[in-house]
PDB file of C-alpha atoms in Angstrom:
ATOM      1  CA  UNK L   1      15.769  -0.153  25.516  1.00  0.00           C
ATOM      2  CA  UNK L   2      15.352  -3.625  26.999  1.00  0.00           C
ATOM      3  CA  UNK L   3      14.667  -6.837  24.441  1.00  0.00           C
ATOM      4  CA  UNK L   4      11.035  -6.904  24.805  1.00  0.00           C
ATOM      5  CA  UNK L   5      10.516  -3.662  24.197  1.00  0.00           C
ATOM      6  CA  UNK L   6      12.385  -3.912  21.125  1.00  0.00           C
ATOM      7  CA  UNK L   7      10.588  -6.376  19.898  1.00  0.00           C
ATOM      8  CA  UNK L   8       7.436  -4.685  20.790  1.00  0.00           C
ATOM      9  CA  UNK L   9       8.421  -1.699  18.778  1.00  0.00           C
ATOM     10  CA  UNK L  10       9.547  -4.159  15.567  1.00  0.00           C
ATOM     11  CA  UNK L  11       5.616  -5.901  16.449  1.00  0.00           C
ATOM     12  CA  UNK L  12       4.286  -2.232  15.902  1.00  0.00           C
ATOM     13  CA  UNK L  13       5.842  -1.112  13.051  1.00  0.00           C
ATOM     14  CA  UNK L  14       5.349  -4.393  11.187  1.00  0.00           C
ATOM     15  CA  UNK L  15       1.489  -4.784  11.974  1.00  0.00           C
ATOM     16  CA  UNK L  16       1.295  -0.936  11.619  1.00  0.00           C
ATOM     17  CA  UNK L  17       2.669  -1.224   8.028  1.00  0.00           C
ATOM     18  CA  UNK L  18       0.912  -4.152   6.316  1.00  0.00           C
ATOM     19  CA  UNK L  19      -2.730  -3.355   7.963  1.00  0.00           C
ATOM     20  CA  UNK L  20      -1.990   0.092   6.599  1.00  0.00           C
ATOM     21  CA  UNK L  21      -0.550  -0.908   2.857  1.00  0.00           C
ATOM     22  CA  UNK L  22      -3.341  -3.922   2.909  1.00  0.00           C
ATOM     23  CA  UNK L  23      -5.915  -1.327   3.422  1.00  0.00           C
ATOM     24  CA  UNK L  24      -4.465   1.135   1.242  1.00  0.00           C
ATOM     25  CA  UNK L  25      -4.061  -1.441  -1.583  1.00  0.00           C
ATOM     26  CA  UNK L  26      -6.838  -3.422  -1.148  1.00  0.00           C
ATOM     27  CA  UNK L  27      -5.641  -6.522  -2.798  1.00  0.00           C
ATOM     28  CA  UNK L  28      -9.102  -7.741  -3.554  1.00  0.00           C
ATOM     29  CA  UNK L  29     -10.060  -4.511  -5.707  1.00  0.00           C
ATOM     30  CA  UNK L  30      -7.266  -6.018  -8.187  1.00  0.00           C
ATOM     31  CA  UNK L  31      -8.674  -8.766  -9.226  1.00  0.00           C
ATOM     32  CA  UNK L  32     -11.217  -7.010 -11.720  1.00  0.00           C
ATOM     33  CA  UNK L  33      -8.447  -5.154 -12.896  1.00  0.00           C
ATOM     34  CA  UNK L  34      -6.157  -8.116 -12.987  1.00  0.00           C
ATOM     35  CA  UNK L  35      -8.520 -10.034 -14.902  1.00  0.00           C
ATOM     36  CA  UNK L  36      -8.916  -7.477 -17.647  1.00  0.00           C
ATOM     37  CA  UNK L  37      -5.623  -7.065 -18.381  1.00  0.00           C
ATOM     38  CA  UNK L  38      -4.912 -10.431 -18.415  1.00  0.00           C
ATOM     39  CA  UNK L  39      -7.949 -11.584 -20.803  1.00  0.00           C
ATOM     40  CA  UNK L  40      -6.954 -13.906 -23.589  1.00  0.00           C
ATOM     41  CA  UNK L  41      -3.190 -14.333 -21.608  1.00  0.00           C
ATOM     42  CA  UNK L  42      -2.494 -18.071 -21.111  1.00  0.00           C
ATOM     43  CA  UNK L  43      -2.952 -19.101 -16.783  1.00  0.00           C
ATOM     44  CA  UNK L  44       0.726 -19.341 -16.625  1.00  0.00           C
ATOM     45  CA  UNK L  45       1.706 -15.790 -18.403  1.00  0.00           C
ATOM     46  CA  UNK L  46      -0.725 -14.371 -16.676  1.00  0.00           C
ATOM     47  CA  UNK L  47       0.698 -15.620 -13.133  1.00  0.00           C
ATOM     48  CA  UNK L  48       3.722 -14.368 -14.236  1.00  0.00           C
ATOM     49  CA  UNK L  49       3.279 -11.128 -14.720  1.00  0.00           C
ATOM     50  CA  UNK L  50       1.523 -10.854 -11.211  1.00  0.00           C
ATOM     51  CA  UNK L  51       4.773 -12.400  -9.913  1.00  0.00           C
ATOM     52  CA  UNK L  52       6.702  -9.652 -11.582  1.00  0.00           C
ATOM     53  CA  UNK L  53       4.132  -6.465 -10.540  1.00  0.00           C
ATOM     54  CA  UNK L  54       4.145  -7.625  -6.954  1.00  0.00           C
ATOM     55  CA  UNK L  55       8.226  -7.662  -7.088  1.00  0.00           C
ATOM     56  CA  UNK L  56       8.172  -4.046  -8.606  1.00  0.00           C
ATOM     57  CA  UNK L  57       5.729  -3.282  -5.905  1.00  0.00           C
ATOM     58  CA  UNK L  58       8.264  -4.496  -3.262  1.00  0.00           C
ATOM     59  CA  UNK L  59      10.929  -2.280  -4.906  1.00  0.00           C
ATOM     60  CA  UNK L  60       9.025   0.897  -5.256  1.00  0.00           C
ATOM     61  CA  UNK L  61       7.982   0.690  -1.514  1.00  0.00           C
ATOM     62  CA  UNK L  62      11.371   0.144  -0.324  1.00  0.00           C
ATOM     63  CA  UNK L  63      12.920   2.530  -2.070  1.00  0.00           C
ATOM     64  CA  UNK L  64       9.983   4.997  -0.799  1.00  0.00           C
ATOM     65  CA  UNK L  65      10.565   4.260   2.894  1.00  0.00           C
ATOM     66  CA  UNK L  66      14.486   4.230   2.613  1.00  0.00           C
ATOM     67  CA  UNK L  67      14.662   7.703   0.576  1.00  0.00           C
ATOM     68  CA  UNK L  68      11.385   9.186   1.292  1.00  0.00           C
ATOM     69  CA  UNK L  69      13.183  10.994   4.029  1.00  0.00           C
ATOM     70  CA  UNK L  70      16.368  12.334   1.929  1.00  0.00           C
ATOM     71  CA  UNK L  71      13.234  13.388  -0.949  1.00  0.00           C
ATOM     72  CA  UNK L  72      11.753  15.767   1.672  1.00  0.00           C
ATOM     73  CA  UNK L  73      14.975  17.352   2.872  1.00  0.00           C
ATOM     74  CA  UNK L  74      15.947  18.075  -0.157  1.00  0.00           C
ATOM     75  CA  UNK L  75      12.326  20.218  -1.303  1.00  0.00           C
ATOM     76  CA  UNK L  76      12.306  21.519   2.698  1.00  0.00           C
ATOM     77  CA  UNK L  77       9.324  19.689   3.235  1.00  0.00           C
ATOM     78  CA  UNK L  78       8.412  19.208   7.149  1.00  0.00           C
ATOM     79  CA  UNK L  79       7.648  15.570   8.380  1.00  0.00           C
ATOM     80  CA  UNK L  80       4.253  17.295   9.541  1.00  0.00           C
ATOM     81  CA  UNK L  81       3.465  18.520   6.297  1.00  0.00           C
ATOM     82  CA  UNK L  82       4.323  15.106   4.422  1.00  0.00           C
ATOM     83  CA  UNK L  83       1.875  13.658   7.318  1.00  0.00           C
ATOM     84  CA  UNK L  84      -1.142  16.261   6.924  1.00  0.00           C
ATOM     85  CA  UNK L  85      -0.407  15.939   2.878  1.00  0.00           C
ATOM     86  CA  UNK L  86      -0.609  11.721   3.106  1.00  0.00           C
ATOM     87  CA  UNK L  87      -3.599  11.812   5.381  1.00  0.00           C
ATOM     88  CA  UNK L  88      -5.353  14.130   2.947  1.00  0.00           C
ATOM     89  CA  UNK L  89      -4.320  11.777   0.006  1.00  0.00           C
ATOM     90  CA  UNK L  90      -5.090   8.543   1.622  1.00  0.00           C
ATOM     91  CA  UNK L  91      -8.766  10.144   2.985  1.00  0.00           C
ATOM     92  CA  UNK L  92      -9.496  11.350  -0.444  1.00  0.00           C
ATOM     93  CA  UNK L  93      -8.726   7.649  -2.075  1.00  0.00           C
ATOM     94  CA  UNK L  94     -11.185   6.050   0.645  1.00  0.00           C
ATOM     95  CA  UNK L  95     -14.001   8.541   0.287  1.00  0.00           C
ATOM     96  CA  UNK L  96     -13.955   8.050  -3.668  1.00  0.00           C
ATOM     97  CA  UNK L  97     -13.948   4.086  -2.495  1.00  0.00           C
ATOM     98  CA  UNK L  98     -16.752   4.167  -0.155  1.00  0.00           C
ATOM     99  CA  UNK L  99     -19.221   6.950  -2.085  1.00  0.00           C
ATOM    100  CA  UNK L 100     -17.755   6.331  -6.183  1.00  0.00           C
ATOM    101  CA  UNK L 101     -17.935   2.345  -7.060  1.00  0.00           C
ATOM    102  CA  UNK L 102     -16.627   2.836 -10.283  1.00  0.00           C
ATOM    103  CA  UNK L 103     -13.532   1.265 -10.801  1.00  0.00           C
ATOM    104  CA  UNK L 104     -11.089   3.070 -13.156  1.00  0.00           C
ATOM    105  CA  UNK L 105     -10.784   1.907 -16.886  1.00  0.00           C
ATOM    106  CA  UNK L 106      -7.615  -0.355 -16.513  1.00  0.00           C
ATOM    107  CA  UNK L 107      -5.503   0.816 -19.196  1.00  0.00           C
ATOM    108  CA  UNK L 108      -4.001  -1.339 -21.717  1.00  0.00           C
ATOM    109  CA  UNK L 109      -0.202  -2.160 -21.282  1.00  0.00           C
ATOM    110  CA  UNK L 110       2.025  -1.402 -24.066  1.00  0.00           C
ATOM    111  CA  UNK L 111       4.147  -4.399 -25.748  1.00  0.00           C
ATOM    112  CA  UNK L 112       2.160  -6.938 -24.156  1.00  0.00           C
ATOM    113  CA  UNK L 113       3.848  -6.551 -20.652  1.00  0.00           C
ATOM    114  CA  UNK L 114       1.062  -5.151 -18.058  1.00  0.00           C
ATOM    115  CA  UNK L 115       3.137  -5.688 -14.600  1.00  0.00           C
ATOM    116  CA  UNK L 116       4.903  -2.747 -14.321  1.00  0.00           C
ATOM    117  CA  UNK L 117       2.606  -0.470 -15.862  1.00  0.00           C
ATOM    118  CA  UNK L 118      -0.690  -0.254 -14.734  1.00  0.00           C
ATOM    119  CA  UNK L 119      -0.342  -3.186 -12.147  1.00  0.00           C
ATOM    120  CA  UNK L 120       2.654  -2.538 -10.309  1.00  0.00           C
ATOM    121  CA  UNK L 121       2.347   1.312 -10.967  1.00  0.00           C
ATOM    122  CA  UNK L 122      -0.063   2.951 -10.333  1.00  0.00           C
ATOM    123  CA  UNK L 123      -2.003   0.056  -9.018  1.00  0.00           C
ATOM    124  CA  UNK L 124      -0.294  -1.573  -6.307  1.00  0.00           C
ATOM    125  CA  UNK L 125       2.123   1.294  -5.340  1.00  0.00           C
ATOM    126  CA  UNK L 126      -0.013   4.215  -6.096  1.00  0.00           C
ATOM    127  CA  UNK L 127       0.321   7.935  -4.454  1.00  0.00           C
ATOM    128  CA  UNK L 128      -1.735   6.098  -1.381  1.00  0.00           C
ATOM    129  CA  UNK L 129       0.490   3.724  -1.093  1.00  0.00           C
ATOM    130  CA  UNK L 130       3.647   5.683  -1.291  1.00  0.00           C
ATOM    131  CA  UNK L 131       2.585   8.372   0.885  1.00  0.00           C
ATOM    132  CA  UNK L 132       1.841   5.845   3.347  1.00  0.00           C
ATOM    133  CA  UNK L 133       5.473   4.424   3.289  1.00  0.00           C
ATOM    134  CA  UNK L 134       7.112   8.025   3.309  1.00  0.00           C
ATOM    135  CA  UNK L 135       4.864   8.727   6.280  1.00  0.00           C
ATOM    136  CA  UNK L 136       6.375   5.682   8.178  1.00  0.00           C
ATOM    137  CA  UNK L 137       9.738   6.921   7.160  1.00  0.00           C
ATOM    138  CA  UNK L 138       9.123  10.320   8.822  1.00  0.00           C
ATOM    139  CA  UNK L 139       8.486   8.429  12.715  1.00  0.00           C
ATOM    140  CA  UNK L 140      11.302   6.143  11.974  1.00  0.00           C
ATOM    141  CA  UNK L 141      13.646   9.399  11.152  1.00  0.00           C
ATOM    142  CA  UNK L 142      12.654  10.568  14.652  1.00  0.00           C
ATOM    143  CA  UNK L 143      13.486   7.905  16.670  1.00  0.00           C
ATOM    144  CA  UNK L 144      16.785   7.958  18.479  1.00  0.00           C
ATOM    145  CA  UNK L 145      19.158   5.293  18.108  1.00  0.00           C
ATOM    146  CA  UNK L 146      20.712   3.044  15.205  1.00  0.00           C
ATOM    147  CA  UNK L 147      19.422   0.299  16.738  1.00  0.00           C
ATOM    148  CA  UNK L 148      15.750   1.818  17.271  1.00  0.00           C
ATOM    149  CA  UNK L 149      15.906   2.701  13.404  1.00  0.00           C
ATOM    150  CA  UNK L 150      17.309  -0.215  11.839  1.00  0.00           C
ATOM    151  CA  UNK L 151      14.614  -2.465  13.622  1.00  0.00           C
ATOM    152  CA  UNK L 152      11.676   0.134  12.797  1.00  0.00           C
ATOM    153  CA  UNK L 153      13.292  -0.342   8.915  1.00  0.00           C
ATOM    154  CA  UNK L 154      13.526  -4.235   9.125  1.00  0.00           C
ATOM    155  CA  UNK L 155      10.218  -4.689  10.382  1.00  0.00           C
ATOM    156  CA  UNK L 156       8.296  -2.200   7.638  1.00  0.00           C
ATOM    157  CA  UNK L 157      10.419  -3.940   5.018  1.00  0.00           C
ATOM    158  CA  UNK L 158       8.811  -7.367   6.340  1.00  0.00           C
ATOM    159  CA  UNK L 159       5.144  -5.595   6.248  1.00  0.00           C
ATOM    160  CA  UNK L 160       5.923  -4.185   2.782  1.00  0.00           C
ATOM    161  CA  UNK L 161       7.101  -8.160   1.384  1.00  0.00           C
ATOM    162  CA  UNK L 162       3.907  -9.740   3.389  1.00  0.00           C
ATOM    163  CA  UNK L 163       1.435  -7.064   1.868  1.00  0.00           C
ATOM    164  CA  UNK L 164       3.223  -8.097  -1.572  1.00  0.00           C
ATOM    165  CA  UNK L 165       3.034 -11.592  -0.967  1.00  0.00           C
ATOM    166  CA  UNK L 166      -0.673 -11.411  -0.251  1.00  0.00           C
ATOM    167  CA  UNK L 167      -1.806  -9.533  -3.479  1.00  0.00           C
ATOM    168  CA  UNK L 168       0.173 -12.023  -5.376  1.00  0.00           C
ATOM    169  CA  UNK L 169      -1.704 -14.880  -3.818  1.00  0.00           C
ATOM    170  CA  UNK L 170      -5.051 -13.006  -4.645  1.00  0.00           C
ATOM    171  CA  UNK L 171      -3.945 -12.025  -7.981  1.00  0.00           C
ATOM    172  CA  UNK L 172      -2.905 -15.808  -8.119  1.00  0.00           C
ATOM    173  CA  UNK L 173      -6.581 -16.991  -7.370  1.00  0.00           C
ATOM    174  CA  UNK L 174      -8.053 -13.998  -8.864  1.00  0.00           C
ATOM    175  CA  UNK L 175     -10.589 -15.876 -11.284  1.00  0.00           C
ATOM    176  CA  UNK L 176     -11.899 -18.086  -8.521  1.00  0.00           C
ATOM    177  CA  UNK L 177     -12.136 -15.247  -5.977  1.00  0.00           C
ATOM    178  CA  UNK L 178     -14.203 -12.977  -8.829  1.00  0.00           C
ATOM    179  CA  UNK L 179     -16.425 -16.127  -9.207  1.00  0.00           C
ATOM    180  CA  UNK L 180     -16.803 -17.055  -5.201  1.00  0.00           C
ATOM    181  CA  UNK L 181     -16.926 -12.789  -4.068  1.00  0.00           C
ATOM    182  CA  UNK L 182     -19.117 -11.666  -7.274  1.00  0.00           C
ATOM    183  CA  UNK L 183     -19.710  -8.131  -8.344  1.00  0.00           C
ATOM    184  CA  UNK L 184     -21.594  -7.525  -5.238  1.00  0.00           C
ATOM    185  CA  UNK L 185     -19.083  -8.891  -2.712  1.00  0.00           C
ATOM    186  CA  UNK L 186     -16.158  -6.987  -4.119  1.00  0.00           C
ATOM    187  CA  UNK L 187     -18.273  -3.917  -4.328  1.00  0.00           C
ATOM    188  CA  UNK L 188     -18.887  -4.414  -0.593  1.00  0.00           C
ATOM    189  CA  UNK L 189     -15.237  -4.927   0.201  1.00  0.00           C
ATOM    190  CA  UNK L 190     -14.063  -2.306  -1.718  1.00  0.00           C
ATOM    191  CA  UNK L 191     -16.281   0.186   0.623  1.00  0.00           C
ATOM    192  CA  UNK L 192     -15.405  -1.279   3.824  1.00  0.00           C
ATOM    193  CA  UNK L 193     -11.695  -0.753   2.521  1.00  0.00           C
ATOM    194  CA  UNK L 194     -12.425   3.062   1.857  1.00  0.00           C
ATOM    195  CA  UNK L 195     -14.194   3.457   5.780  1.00  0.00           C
ATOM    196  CA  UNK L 196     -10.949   2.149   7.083  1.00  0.00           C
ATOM    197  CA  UNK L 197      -8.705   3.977   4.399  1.00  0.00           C
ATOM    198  CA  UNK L 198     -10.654   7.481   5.890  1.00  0.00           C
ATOM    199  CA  UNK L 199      -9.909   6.322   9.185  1.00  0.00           C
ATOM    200  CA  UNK L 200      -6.316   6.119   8.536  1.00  0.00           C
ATOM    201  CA  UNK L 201      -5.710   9.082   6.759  1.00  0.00           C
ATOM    202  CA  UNK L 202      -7.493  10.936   9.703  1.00  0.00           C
ATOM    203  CA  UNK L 203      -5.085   9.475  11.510  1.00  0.00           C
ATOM    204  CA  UNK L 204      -1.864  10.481   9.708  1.00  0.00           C
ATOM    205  CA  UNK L 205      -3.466  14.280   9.234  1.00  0.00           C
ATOM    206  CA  UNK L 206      -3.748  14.228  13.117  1.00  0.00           C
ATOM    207  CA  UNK L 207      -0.108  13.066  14.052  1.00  0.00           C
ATOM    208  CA  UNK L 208       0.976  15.866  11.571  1.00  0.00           C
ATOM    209  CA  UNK L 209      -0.844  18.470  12.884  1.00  0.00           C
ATOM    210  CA  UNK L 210       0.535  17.264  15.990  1.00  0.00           C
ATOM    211  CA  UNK L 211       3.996  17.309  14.668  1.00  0.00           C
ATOM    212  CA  UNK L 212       4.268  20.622  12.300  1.00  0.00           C
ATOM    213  CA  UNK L 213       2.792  22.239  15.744  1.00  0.00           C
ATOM    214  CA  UNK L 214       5.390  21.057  17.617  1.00  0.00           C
ATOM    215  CA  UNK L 215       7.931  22.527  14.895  1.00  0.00           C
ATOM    216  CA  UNK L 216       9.222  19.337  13.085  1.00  0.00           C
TER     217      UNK L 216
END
C-alpha cells in the first residue's frame, strides 16, 4: 500500500471514530448531568473532576478497542454478531433520544467523587460507546498487514483522545453553554444526535449482516 493511501486509510478511521463516539456521546447532553452532580462543588473541583472522567473515558475506550477483539474470541462471538449486536444497541440508544426526552436521574456519586462513576461510566463510555469501539476493533482485526493495523489503531486512539478532549471542553463551559443552548436547544440537539445515532447503528447492523453472511 502506497503512502497516500495509508494515510487515507489513518484519515478514515480517525474521522470514522470521533464522528461516531461524538454522536454516540453527545457531549452536549452532559452538561445537565454535569451540572447536577456538580451543584454546590466549587468551579475549580468541579473542573477537576471533568478532567479526571474524560481521562477514565480515554482509558476505558482504549482498552475496549485494543481487547475488544481477544473478549470475543474468548466467548466465540463472530465479528458479525458483535456488529448486528452494536448496531442494535446504538439504534436503540438513538430512538429513546429522538422519541423519550427524559434524561435519566443522574445518580449521586458516593464519597464525593462523581468522575468515575456516573460521569466517566456509564456516561461517557456507556454500552453505546463501547460497542462502538469493539465494532472498530472487529474491521481493524481484518485487515491484513502490521502496518495496515497499527495505523487503523493509532488513528482510532487519536479519535478516541479528540472525542475526550471535546466533552471536557463542554463539560468545561458547561454552565455557560446550559445558559446560551437552554432547555429547548439541548432538547433539540439531543434529538438530532439520536437521528444520526439510528443512522449509525443501521449502519453497523448492515456491515454485520454482511459479514456473519460471509462466515466471519
Amino acid at each position: 500500500m502506497t503512502n497516500e493511501a495509508l494515510a487515507r486509510m489513518a484519515l478514515s478511521f480517525f474521522l470514522g471514530g470521533m464522528v461516531s463516539l461524538l454522536t454516540m456521546t453527545n457531549p452536549l447532553s452532559k452538561i445537565p448531568v454535569f451540572l447536577s452532580l456538580s451543584v454546590g462543588v466549587p468551579s475549580l473541583t468541579a473542573n477537576r473532576e471533568a478532567l479526571r472522567a474524560c481521562l477514565y473515558a480515554f482509558l476505558l475506550l482504549t482498552v475496549g478497542l485494543f481487547a475488544g477483539v481477544a473478549v470475543l474470541e474468548v466467548f466465540g462471538i463472530s465479528y458479525g454478531a458483535l456488529r448486528i449486536a452494536g448496531g442494535l444497541t446504538v439504534a436503540m440508544i438513538g430512538y429513546r433520544m429522538l422519541f423519550d426526552t427524559v434524561e435519566p436521574a443522574a445518580q449521586s456519586a458516593s464519597g464525593g467523587s462523581f468522575a468515575f462513576f456516573p460521569l466517566a461510566m456509564p456516561g461517557i463510555a456507556g454500552p453505546g460507546a463501547l460497542a462502538t469501539v469493539i465494532g472498530i476493533s472487529t474491521e481493524i482485526a481484518e485487515l491484513s498487514g502490521g502496518l495496515l493495523r497499527a495505523t487503523a489503531y493509532g488513528a482510532t486512539v487519536a479519535g478516541i483522545a479528540v472525542t475526550c478532549l471535546a466533552i471536557w471542553l463542554v463539560l468545561r463551559s458547561a454552565r455557560w453553554a446550559s445558559r446560551w443552548l437552554g432547555r429547548e436547544g439541548v432538547n433539540v440537539v439531543s434529538r438530532l444526535t439520536g437521528f444520526l445515532l439510528v443512522c449509525i447503528g443501521v449502519q453497523f447492523v448492515g456491515s454485520g449482516v454482511r459479514t456473519f453472511m460471509a462466515g466471519a
